[in-house]
Amino acid sequence: MSRTIIPLFLLLSACALQSFSGEKPLVTTTEEPAALRFELLPERTPNNNEALWLEVRVGALPNASTLILRDLEGETIGSVSPYGKTSRQAGGGYLVPLPASMQHEKITLRVELVLAHNEVRRPTEDELEEVRLVYLAVSP
Amino acid sequence: MKKVHPWSRREFLISSGLAAAAASLPLGSLRAQAPYTRYEMTSPDGLRMLEGYKTAVGRLLAKVPEDPLNWYRLTLIHTLDCPHGNWWFLPWHRGYTGYVEQILRAHSDMPDFALPYWDWTANPEVSPSFFGSDNALDPTSSNQGYIPTLAEFQSRFEGPIAMLYGSMMAAQLEQLTFRNMETEAKLWDAINGGLFFPSSEARCLSSANPTFATPPGGCSCAGTPKAVSIETLNSALSPDDFITFGSGIATQHSENGTFQGVLEDQPHNLVHNCTGGFMGDFMSPVDPLFFMHHSNIERLWTVWTAKQEAAEPPLPTLPEGQELIDWSAEPFLFYVNASGQTLSTTAGDFSTVAGTPFDYVYTPGSPLTQADRRKAKSRSFNDLSDVPFGMLRATAKEDGPELLARVTIDPQGRQKGKSFHVLLNPPEGTDPKDSSSPHHVATLAFFGGGNKHGHKTTFLVPISGALRRLKAADRLKSIRKAPQLFVAVEDHQENTVGKAQKVKAVISNH
Ligand SMILES: [Cu+2]
């Protein structure tokens, strides 16, 4: 896959998180009652033939649950809902496109786990392991 | 691919009289049509296909469990072998839907049957065609042959599944070790562990609440409207390389790949989970919606491939280099054909639609291009005499629309050494062979075929060129009263030219 992964990491063990380099804090998270809110700082604006997406790495997710990624206004950006029990238990990486309006500047996301019967809670650090920004070569 | 039935693609040749029209038409329209069309399932043709589908599914449900074509046996191919979350997701499902389509065709009473597709971007809901207690397309209707309980499924399939394992080749069993299903006991563990759904839970979306946005309580539909939206679809189709588009690398197809692409992890997964019941796990093909869903996923792969090919310079449509070699060699050993024989294939056999024995095309669906939108406005007429003269006059203009005639030729015996001259209202005394005549539309010929008896074949013939030449010769008015196509057969072996006969031809504009 032709893409660059920026070393922006979200490790959900603390409220304030650092990039791998440990220099300046690039990512911060806030725990809301039913969601996890965090910010990602893109390294640069994507070029003309590039798009900035998320790669969301999850662990095992509860049966019939869906991880929903929203913007600050609450609009759904994308979801992770593994198909089949095997994938749901195995976890893995899921590409989620960011809308055109979110390709620049700071990206603020709220992530919530919607369970069966629409109960909503914050995902645990085992459920949402990592979110990274990826630059992809794209064409319309 | 080990082909159980020899298969050959008949090639066609259209010669002379067409040069002018050919220059302005996409190459595709000059070929004879692919024999099978996968229509959008709520269109008139799609609904007609769903009727054939219903007939076929009913018959496959009624087959004994020992029969490899039994509906649940076909489902088990998916349970035992489907890749998800890796770069074989697309080719495996192309093969699976393609062979099941052939089986369905053989049981549908429709020689032109092809799987219609569910364009969930345009129709984010289960169509009414899939509901009803007397409907074989509704898996909650136990009176149609769906098995109502797990206990009943166990008692009916215990023997046949034991037989199936007994008949497996070593290579198949090796594949099954990768997904922990190498013994029948392990398969039963999976089935008993939540793959089977009793009738009342066989599907979550219901006729009262069929839409993704307002599902019945208890369905897992959060995020689904966004996952099937046009924005997500455009993103899914945007990557420039196969792996980002079609999910990440794995070492074998039952392994989780490095990541899932957007086509798989957004619309594919969420439509499965939101539809619910069987659709939510690896026995999903029990629900007939599975094949409409995957027909659309498959269509979107062809849309992406066309995008890659149209780029300037063209972008790759498959993995490249050593990765292509590794990807192509992956064995798919569980498909069965319409005779119930197990096929030994590899991923590379399904890398292009043209390379498969399936031979289908799709009508345009989401996301529609400008050209598709124009096409969507296209009209068709049962015969040339039904086309308003104004449209013929408009077509005759230099930048007018294209009019295509579907001309069916029956070679009536030997096809070799014959030409078929298509003419537009030829005046008395016209030489059918004279391609310089403005009334001469096209000359059709079959390519190859030897002295064998030829089959009836439909050619797509552009008639705009002839209309332009008639206009230039100031003879357009001569066809005004009763525009009509004729065909005259020229036999090169006998050196004869028959009399031009009237033919009916469906006409459409583009
Ligand atoms: Cu699927």
XYZ file of C-alpha atoms and ligand atoms in Angstrom:
651
model
C 0.000 0.000 0.000
C 1.455 3.292 -1.003
C 0.924 5.514 1.971
C 2.757 7.219 4.730
C 1.791 6.767 8.303
C 2.477 9.812 10.385
C 3.696 8.880 13.794
C 0.713 10.341 15.577
C -0.512 7.884 18.083
C -3.374 7.679 20.411
C -2.682 5.488 23.373
C -5.669 5.496 25.549
C -4.062 4.977 28.902
C -3.873 8.618 29.839
C -5.737 11.839 29.342
C -2.886 13.592 27.621
C -0.914 11.744 25.027
C 2.299 12.256 23.199
C 3.511 11.390 19.796
C 6.102 8.649 19.568
C 8.913 11.145 19.459
C 7.838 12.383 22.855
C 8.625 15.973 21.927
C 5.497 18.062 21.773
C 2.112 16.659 22.711
C 0.324 16.165 19.395
C -2.704 14.358 20.627
C -4.899 14.978 23.575
C -7.887 13.059 24.753
C -10.762 13.940 26.986
C -13.020 11.359 28.505
C -16.646 12.300 28.231
C -19.254 10.149 29.952
C -20.338 8.357 26.803
C -17.542 9.135 24.376
C -13.866 9.602 24.026
C -12.853 12.915 22.554
C -9.464 13.455 21.018
C -7.514 15.654 18.693
C -5.109 14.723 15.943
C -2.735 17.144 14.282
C -1.946 16.379 10.655
C 1.668 16.874 9.714
C 0.681 18.716 6.546
C -2.225 19.437 4.237
C -2.707 16.592 1.753
C -1.553 17.235 -1.810
C -3.926 17.403 -4.757
C -3.933 13.690 -5.399
C -3.934 12.700 -1.745
C -6.538 12.231 0.927
C -6.153 12.151 4.660
C -7.915 9.195 6.277
C -7.977 7.451 9.610
C -6.772 3.975 10.338
C -8.655 2.802 13.389
C -7.206 -0.205 15.198
C -9.614 -2.023 17.459
C -9.443 -5.032 19.750
C -12.325 -7.394 20.412
C -15.651 -5.558 20.298
C -18.807 -6.653 22.123
C -21.446 -8.546 20.182
C -23.707 -6.361 18.040
C -21.760 -3.199 18.940
C -20.591 -0.458 16.575
C -17.813 2.012 17.172
C -18.973 5.376 15.819
C -16.608 8.233 14.983
C -18.191 11.684 15.007
C -17.094 15.245 14.474
C -17.652 17.896 17.132
C -21.115 18.655 15.804
C -22.059 15.022 16.275
C -22.115 14.160 12.566
C -21.080 10.568 11.858
C -17.760 10.353 10.024
C -17.570 6.592 9.863
C -17.884 3.421 11.895
C -16.207 0.195 12.780
C -18.614 -2.731 12.835
C -16.760 -5.981 12.122
C -18.685 -8.546 10.103
C -18.875 -11.962 11.735
C -18.002 -13.193 15.180
C -14.462 -14.207 14.148
C -13.486 -10.712 12.989
C -15.310 -9.129 15.894
C -13.215 -11.121 18.354
C -9.953 -10.807 16.445
C -9.843 -7.020 16.185
C -7.848 -5.350 13.416
C -7.339 -2.212 11.361
C -10.168 -0.348 9.618
C -9.730 2.524 7.176
C -12.214 5.350 7.687
C -12.263 8.291 5.262
C -12.282 11.803 6.660
C -14.655 14.268 4.978
C -13.191 16.971 2.733
C -13.866 19.547 5.427
C -11.556 17.720 7.840
C -8.427 17.451 5.746
C -6.764 20.496 7.296
C -5.733 21.783 10.678
C -6.592 20.056 13.907
C -8.957 17.114 13.724
C -11.257 16.652 16.669
C -13.107 13.371 16.931
C -15.541 11.861 19.356
C -15.712 8.103 19.469
C -18.520 6.192 21.089
C -19.463 2.546 21.287
C -23.102 1.888 20.408
C -24.235 -1.380 21.945
C -27.279 -3.488 21.217
C -30.498 -1.550 21.883
C -28.662 1.725 21.325
C -27.005 1.947 24.715
C -23.961 4.171 24.238
C -20.724 4.185 26.206
C -17.094 5.216 25.944
C -14.881 2.552 24.340
C -12.256 1.019 26.598
C -8.568 1.079 25.736
C -8.778 -2.603 24.808
C -11.622 -1.891 22.412
C -10.144 1.190 20.743
C -6.412 0.635 20.601
C -5.159 3.308 18.279
C -6.188 5.872 15.683
C -3.672 7.112 13.165
C -3.742 9.496 10.262
C -2.785 8.090 6.898
C -2.111 9.902 3.603
C -3.397 7.985 0.593
C -2.900 8.412 -3.143
C -6.390 8.932 -4.569
C -8.136 9.980 -7.758
C -11.782 10.800 -8.404
C -8.881 -22.680 -13.793
C -9.946 -26.266 -14.136
C -13.041 -25.876 -16.241
C -15.533 -28.628 -15.954
C -17.464 -27.362 -18.929
C -15.448 -26.111 -21.834
C -16.363 -22.540 -22.388
C -15.721 -20.316 -25.318
C -16.436 -16.689 -25.888
C -17.909 -16.144 -29.283
C -16.390 -13.209 -31.025
C -18.204 -11.009 -33.446
C -17.135 -8.828 -36.229
C -18.922 -5.880 -37.633
C -17.508 -4.602 -40.856
C -18.005 -1.899 -43.462
C -20.504 0.887 -43.460
C -19.793 1.513 -39.808
C -16.596 3.469 -39.880
C -18.254 6.844 -39.356
C -20.416 5.698 -36.485
C -17.657 3.640 -34.948
C -15.458 6.663 -34.524
C -17.966 8.370 -32.278
C -18.998 5.391 -30.186
C -17.312 3.680 -27.282
C -15.837 0.392 -28.406
C -18.098 -1.499 -26.030
C -21.252 -0.673 -27.916
C -19.873 -2.155 -31.108
C -19.422 -5.558 -29.554
C -22.318 -7.871 -29.229
C -23.787 -7.400 -25.773
C -22.548 -9.541 -22.934
C -25.153 -12.274 -22.624
C -26.057 -11.406 -19.030
C -26.965 -8.109 -17.428
C -27.027 -7.457 -13.710
C -29.760 -4.874 -13.226
C -30.517 -2.595 -10.302
C -33.034 -4.678 -8.383
C -35.899 -2.180 -8.153
C -35.839 -1.367 -11.889
C -38.400 -3.115 -14.153
C -35.740 -5.558 -15.384
C -34.430 -6.013 -11.854
C -37.913 -6.898 -10.627
C -38.277 -9.390 -13.458
C -34.966 -10.956 -12.382
C -36.156 -11.124 -8.768
C -39.121 -13.213 -9.946
C -36.712 -15.712 -11.488
C -34.583 -15.524 -8.367
C -37.567 -16.346 -6.186
C -38.372 -19.397 -8.326
C -34.776 -20.604 -8.223
C -34.253 -20.055 -4.480
C -37.498 -21.924 -3.781
C -36.249 -24.872 -5.830
C -32.811 -24.883 -4.191
C -34.422 -24.740 -0.735
C -36.481 -27.787 -1.684
C -33.463 -29.875 -2.648
C -32.412 -32.657 -0.278
C -29.505 -31.750 2.041
C -27.361 -34.425 0.367
C -27.507 -32.401 -2.865
C -24.565 -29.967 -3.141
C -26.976 -27.505 -4.808
C -29.277 -27.399 -1.774
C -29.569 -23.748 -0.656
C -27.954 -24.413 2.754
C -25.187 -26.441 1.143
C -24.380 -23.456 -1.079
C -24.340 -21.303 2.066
C -21.815 -23.651 3.687
C -19.324 -22.890 0.885
C -19.264 -19.354 2.289
C -19.094 -20.553 5.902
C -16.155 -22.846 5.126
C -14.122 -20.627 2.849
C -15.088 -16.912 2.689
C -12.241 -14.423 3.141
C -12.989 -11.210 4.991
C -10.661 -8.434 5.988
C -8.005 -9.224 3.418
C -7.129 -8.720 -0.254
C -8.962 -11.895 -1.353
C -12.310 -10.538 -0.198
C -13.168 -9.231 -3.692
C -12.021 -12.091 -5.964
C -13.452 -14.810 -3.705
C -16.892 -13.217 -3.656
C -16.751 -12.626 -7.429
C -16.222 -16.352 -7.899
C -18.812 -17.345 -5.338
C -21.588 -15.069 -6.631
C -20.691 -15.982 -10.223
C -21.047 -19.740 -9.756
C -24.158 -19.401 -7.618
C -25.602 -17.151 -10.347
C -25.082 -19.978 -12.874
C -26.813 -22.415 -10.513
C -29.700 -19.998 -9.978
C -30.028 -19.447 -13.740
C -30.331 -23.196 -14.276
C -33.202 -23.265 -11.772
C -34.969 -20.017 -12.652
C -36.715 -20.803 -15.969
C -34.988 -17.632 -17.216
C -32.191 -18.256 -19.706
C -30.997 -14.653 -19.272
C -31.064 -14.709 -15.468
C -28.369 -12.653 -13.742
C -28.168 -11.474 -10.142
C -29.697 -8.023 -9.781
C -27.822 -5.683 -7.452
C -28.922 -3.813 -4.355
C -27.861 -0.196 -4.808
C -28.100 0.656 -1.109
C -26.796 4.159 -1.780
C -29.893 4.908 -3.863
C -32.181 2.626 -1.826
C -30.953 2.390 1.775
C -33.619 -0.147 2.721
C -34.713 -3.723 2.090
C -37.065 -3.699 -0.887
C -40.628 -5.053 -0.440
C -39.707 -7.874 -2.849
C -37.922 -9.586 0.060
C -40.809 -9.809 2.488
C -43.820 -12.073 2.777
C -44.775 -15.386 4.325
C -45.330 -16.867 0.865
C -42.050 -15.462 -0.470
C -38.941 -17.615 -0.884
C -36.844 -14.447 -0.628
C -37.873 -13.980 3.012
C -35.824 -16.245 5.312
C -38.271 -15.659 8.162
C -40.947 -17.543 6.197
C -40.589 -21.148 7.323
C -43.264 -22.412 4.937
C -40.968 -21.727 1.981
C -38.394 -24.357 2.938
C -36.292 -22.335 5.358
C -35.364 -24.479 8.349
C -37.120 -23.050 11.424
C -34.790 -24.100 14.256
C -31.181 -25.016 14.960
C -32.290 -28.439 16.250
C -33.997 -29.151 12.953
C -30.964 -27.947 11.008
C -28.742 -30.250 13.065
C -30.934 -33.258 12.472
C -31.217 -32.640 8.726
C -27.570 -31.757 8.084
C -25.642 -34.013 10.444
C -25.406 -36.818 7.902
C -24.787 -34.647 4.812
C -22.063 -32.622 6.575
C -20.348 -35.846 7.677
C -20.488 -37.014 4.051
C -19.145 -33.681 2.863
C -16.111 -33.936 5.152
C -15.626 -37.558 4.124
C -15.421 -36.501 0.484
C -12.989 -33.596 0.949
C -9.589 -33.543 -0.698
C -6.506 -33.126 1.482
C -5.972 -29.641 0.033
C -9.460 -28.590 1.123
C -8.916 -29.926 4.634
C -5.635 -28.045 4.798
C -7.490 -24.835 3.932
C -9.953 -25.542 6.730
C -7.195 -25.837 9.337
C -6.538 -22.122 8.735
C -10.001 -21.282 10.045
C -10.295 -23.959 12.660
C -12.938 -25.905 10.743
C -10.950 -28.952 9.659
C -13.328 -31.410 11.291
C -17.094 -31.600 11.125
C -17.183 -31.255 14.937
C -15.433 -27.895 14.662
C -17.815 -26.701 11.947
C -20.723 -27.694 14.166
C -19.131 -25.771 17.057
C -19.194 -22.667 14.881
C -22.749 -23.225 13.659
C -24.003 -23.963 17.178
C -22.028 -20.999 18.496
C -24.297 -18.453 16.828
C -24.232 -18.788 13.022
C -27.752 -20.237 12.798
C -30.895 -18.204 13.428
C -34.421 -19.504 14.062
C -37.104 -18.225 11.675
C -38.251 -15.382 13.892
C -34.689 -13.985 14.068
C -33.535 -14.837 10.547
C -33.449 -11.126 9.573
C -33.619 -8.005 11.716
C -34.944 -5.387 9.258
C -38.652 -5.972 8.778
C -41.362 -5.043 6.312
C -42.694 -2.551 8.872
C -39.209 -1.031 9.406
C -37.100 -1.876 6.355
C -34.815 1.181 6.264
C -31.300 1.563 7.667
C -32.152 4.930 9.213
C -35.224 3.742 11.143
C -34.693 0.056 11.923
C -36.693 -2.009 14.391
C -35.326 -1.941 17.949
C -32.500 -4.401 18.456
C -30.992 -4.117 14.958
C -27.339 -2.992 14.783
C -27.763 -0.143 12.317
C -25.844 2.715 13.975
C -23.615 4.311 11.336
C -25.178 2.429 8.408
C -26.805 5.416 6.619
C -23.381 7.107 6.552
C -21.638 3.891 5.453
C -23.828 3.641 2.322
C -23.848 7.384 1.595
C -22.563 8.768 -1.677
C -19.672 10.507 0.162
C -18.482 7.225 1.663
C -18.921 5.482 -1.675
C -16.826 8.092 -3.468
C -14.131 7.746 -0.807
C -14.239 3.959 -1.084
C -13.649 4.227 -4.836
C -10.906 6.840 -4.614
C -7.735 4.851 -3.741
C -5.160 4.505 -6.496
C -4.002 1.008 -5.601
C -5.767 -2.316 -5.294
C -4.733 -3.124 -1.753
C -5.939 0.140 -0.216
C -9.168 -0.292 -2.185
C -9.742 -3.996 -1.661
C -8.294 -4.637 1.861
C -4.862 -5.534 3.151
C -2.373 -8.311 2.595
C -2.598 -11.647 4.400
C -0.658 -14.883 3.976
C -3.762 -17.034 3.391
C -7.372 -16.117 2.886
C -8.747 -17.123 6.280
C -6.340 -14.778 8.000
C -7.135 -11.208 9.013
C -5.309 -8.854 6.673
C -3.317 -5.802 7.707
C -6.462 -3.615 7.503
C -9.863 -3.440 5.806
C -10.490 -1.048 2.931
C -13.445 1.334 3.022
C -15.612 -0.641 0.574
C -15.390 -3.651 2.860
C -15.338 -1.988 6.279
C -18.054 0.609 5.665
C -20.899 -0.397 3.319
C -20.087 -4.107 3.143
C -19.847 -4.749 6.869
C -22.530 -2.362 8.003
C -25.171 -3.550 5.529
C -24.521 -7.123 6.682
C -24.842 -6.183 10.345
C -27.791 -3.830 9.964
C -29.808 -6.354 7.918
C -29.089 -8.705 10.783
C -30.025 -12.300 11.507
C -28.173 -14.647 9.144
C -26.729 -11.654 7.281
C -24.689 -10.709 10.344
C -22.373 -13.716 10.208
C -20.821 -16.416 8.025
C -24.071 -18.206 7.159
C -25.247 -14.941 5.555
C -26.047 -16.484 2.125
C -29.080 -18.180 3.722
C -30.709 -14.748 3.352
C -31.284 -14.192 -0.385
C -30.390 -10.516 0.134
C -26.770 -11.656 0.438
C -26.441 -12.090 -3.326
C -27.954 -8.682 -4.146
C -25.645 -7.092 -1.580
C -22.573 -8.824 -2.979
C -23.641 -8.188 -6.553
C -23.404 -4.485 -5.660
C -20.001 -4.898 -3.968
C -18.851 -6.742 -7.085
C -20.282 -3.969 -9.306
C -18.344 -1.370 -7.346
C -15.146 -3.336 -7.954
C -15.842 -3.056 -11.692
C -16.551 0.679 -11.279
C -13.208 1.121 -9.481
C -11.388 -0.929 -12.136
C -12.884 1.252 -14.875
C -11.738 4.363 -12.981
C -8.194 3.017 -12.795
C -8.163 2.130 -16.489
C -9.527 5.540 -17.500
C -6.841 7.465 -15.586
C -4.154 9.233 -17.618
C -1.759 7.425 -17.485
C -3.697 4.313 -16.432
C -3.423 3.222 -12.800
C -2.945 -0.400 -11.728
C -6.115 -2.469 -11.360
C -4.544 -5.342 -9.424
C -1.677 -5.879 -6.997
C 1.665 -5.598 -8.763
C 4.914 -7.554 -9.083
C 5.508 -10.345 -6.588
C 2.363 -9.299 -4.754
C 0.293 -10.089 -7.844
C 1.924 -13.508 -8.056
C 1.172 -14.254 -4.408
C -2.362 -12.892 -4.665
C -3.200 -14.798 -7.864
C -1.959 -18.155 -6.620
C -4.253 -18.351 -3.601
C -6.366 -21.529 -3.915
C -10.173 -21.319 -3.780
C -11.240 -24.973 -3.572
C -14.853 -25.010 -2.455
C -16.996 -23.575 -5.271
C -19.457 -25.863 -7.023
C -20.819 -25.456 -10.524
C -24.363 -25.979 -11.807
C -23.686 -29.726 -12.093
C -22.793 -29.861 -8.406
C -19.118 -30.573 -9.139
C -16.466 -29.032 -6.898
C -14.068 -26.734 -8.746
C -10.403 -26.172 -8.144
C -9.658 -22.489 -8.780
C -7.309 -19.722 -7.689
C -7.823 -16.028 -6.963
C -6.185 -15.136 -10.281
C -9.072 -16.820 -12.115
C -11.311 -14.003 -10.886
C -9.023 -11.015 -11.338
C -11.151 -9.653 -14.210
C -14.776 -10.306 -15.153
C -13.647 -11.037 -18.716
C -11.399 -13.829 -17.453
C -14.243 -15.638 -15.701
C -16.873 -17.873 -17.285
C -19.613 -15.532 -16.004
C -19.851 -12.894 -18.738
C -22.045 -10.222 -17.221
C -22.273 -6.458 -17.366
C -23.958 -4.037 -14.983
C -26.455 -1.301 -15.638
C -25.139 1.964 -14.131
C -25.751 2.533 -10.429
C -24.385 4.779 -7.679
C -22.218 6.757 -7.998
C -23.619 7.922 -11.337
C -21.257 9.728 -13.698
C -22.419 12.462 -16.087
C -22.532 9.883 -18.862
C -24.607 7.549 -16.680
C -27.064 10.341 -15.989
C -27.461 10.938 -19.709
C -27.958 7.226 -20.186
C -30.496 7.132 -17.394
C -32.521 9.582 -19.476
C -32.247 7.284 -22.455
C -35.421 5.846 -23.893
C -36.045 2.693 -25.745
C -38.647 1.720 -28.304
C -39.896 -1.699 -29.309
C -39.218 -1.039 -32.948
C -37.930 1.653 -35.257
C -41.472 2.470 -36.374
C -42.229 3.534 -32.759
C -39.454 6.150 -32.689
C -40.847 9.670 -33.197
C -39.595 11.148 -36.453
C -38.335 14.184 -34.530
C -35.874 11.955 -32.734
C -34.668 10.470 -36.016
C -34.209 13.986 -37.370
C -32.297 15.026 -34.237
C -30.112 11.951 -34.553
C -29.297 12.858 -38.137
C -27.657 16.088 -36.981
C -23.871 16.055 -36.772
C -23.809 16.314 -32.963
C -27.076 14.443 -32.450
C -27.584 11.600 -29.996
C -26.691 8.042 -30.901
C -29.438 5.625 -31.770
C -28.700 1.931 -31.314
C -30.722 -0.927 -32.771
C -30.658 -4.401 -31.254
C -30.720 -6.567 -34.331
C -31.148 -10.277 -33.763
C -29.647 -12.462 -36.460
C -30.551 -16.113 -36.847
C -27.963 -17.601 -39.222
C -30.385 -20.491 -39.921
C -27.748 -23.140 -40.247
C -24.117 -22.511 -41.103
C -22.871 -19.105 -39.961
C -19.491 -19.246 -41.647
C -19.185 -17.493 -44.984
C -22.319 -15.407 -44.504
C -22.741 -11.671 -44.167
C -25.882 -9.953 -42.959
C -26.544 -6.544 -44.514
C -28.667 -4.268 -42.358
C -30.606 -1.699 -44.371
C -32.872 1.227 -43.586
C -35.935 1.421 -45.868
C -34.020 0.331 -48.996
C -35.803 1.556 -52.144
C -36.760 -1.019 -54.781
C -33.646 -2.152 -56.646
C -31.102 -1.306 -53.934
C -28.117 -3.658 -53.942
C -27.899 -4.837 -50.287
C -24.123 -5.254 -50.641
C -23.614 -1.620 -51.679
C -22.232 -0.024 -48.532
C -22.023 3.355 -50.246
C -25.815 3.532 -50.360
C -27.182 5.901 -47.684
C -29.732 3.169 -46.892
C -26.963 0.725 -45.946
C -26.607 0.643 -42.134
C -24.086 -2.089 -41.368
C -22.781 -5.479 -42.375
C -22.712 -8.083 -39.628
C -20.714 -11.288 -39.675
C -19.960 -14.039 -37.230
C -16.359 -14.717 -36.526
C -15.310 -18.350 -36.621
C -17.790 -21.069 -35.778
C -16.798 -23.306 -38.730
C -19.658 -25.128 -40.378
C -21.445 -25.642 -37.119
C -25.013 -24.539 -36.778
C -24.923 -20.932 -35.599
C -27.024 -19.503 -32.798
C -29.372 -16.574 -32.783
C -27.337 -13.575 -31.720
C -28.205 -9.997 -30.970
C -25.938 -7.262 -32.298
C -25.937 -3.673 -31.155
C -25.974 -1.667 -34.346
C -25.604 2.131 -34.401
C -28.027 3.588 -36.942
C -27.110 7.263 -36.509
C -24.530 7.120 -39.329
C -27.079 5.930 -41.872
C -29.528 8.627 -40.740
C -26.820 11.264 -41.250
C -26.031 9.956 -44.719
C -29.730 9.886 -45.623
C -30.027 13.490 -44.489
C -26.946 14.461 -46.507
C -28.501 12.789 -49.562
C -31.759 14.622 -48.787
C -33.597 11.311 -48.446
C -34.490 11.433 -44.750
C -38.098 12.277 -45.652
C -38.370 9.002 -47.572
C -38.361 7.025 -44.332
C -40.702 9.352 -42.470
C -43.899 7.381 -42.977
C -42.688 3.975 -41.885
C -39.056 3.776 -40.785
C -38.054 0.137 -40.957
C -34.929 -1.989 -40.732
C -34.298 -4.850 -43.169
C -31.693 -7.595 -43.287
C -30.402 -9.301 -46.446
C -28.259 -12.427 -46.199
C -25.242 -12.724 -48.437
C -23.802 -16.232 -48.764
C -20.195 -16.044 -49.935
C -19.926 -19.808 -50.465
C -23.014 -20.011 -52.645
C -22.377 -16.531 -54.053
C -25.986 -15.473 -53.502
C -27.687 -12.453 -51.959
C -31.152 -12.964 -50.528
C -34.019 -10.515 -50.613
C -34.024 -7.899 -47.840
C -36.493 -8.927 -45.128
C -38.118 -6.662 -42.545
C -36.751 -7.130 -39.022
C -37.971 -5.858 -35.678
C -35.328 -4.253 -33.502
C -35.484 -2.551 -30.112
C -34.110 0.972 -30.502
C -32.519 3.014 -27.727
C -30.889 6.433 -27.629
C -27.678 7.308 -25.804
Cu -20.351 -10.285 2.623
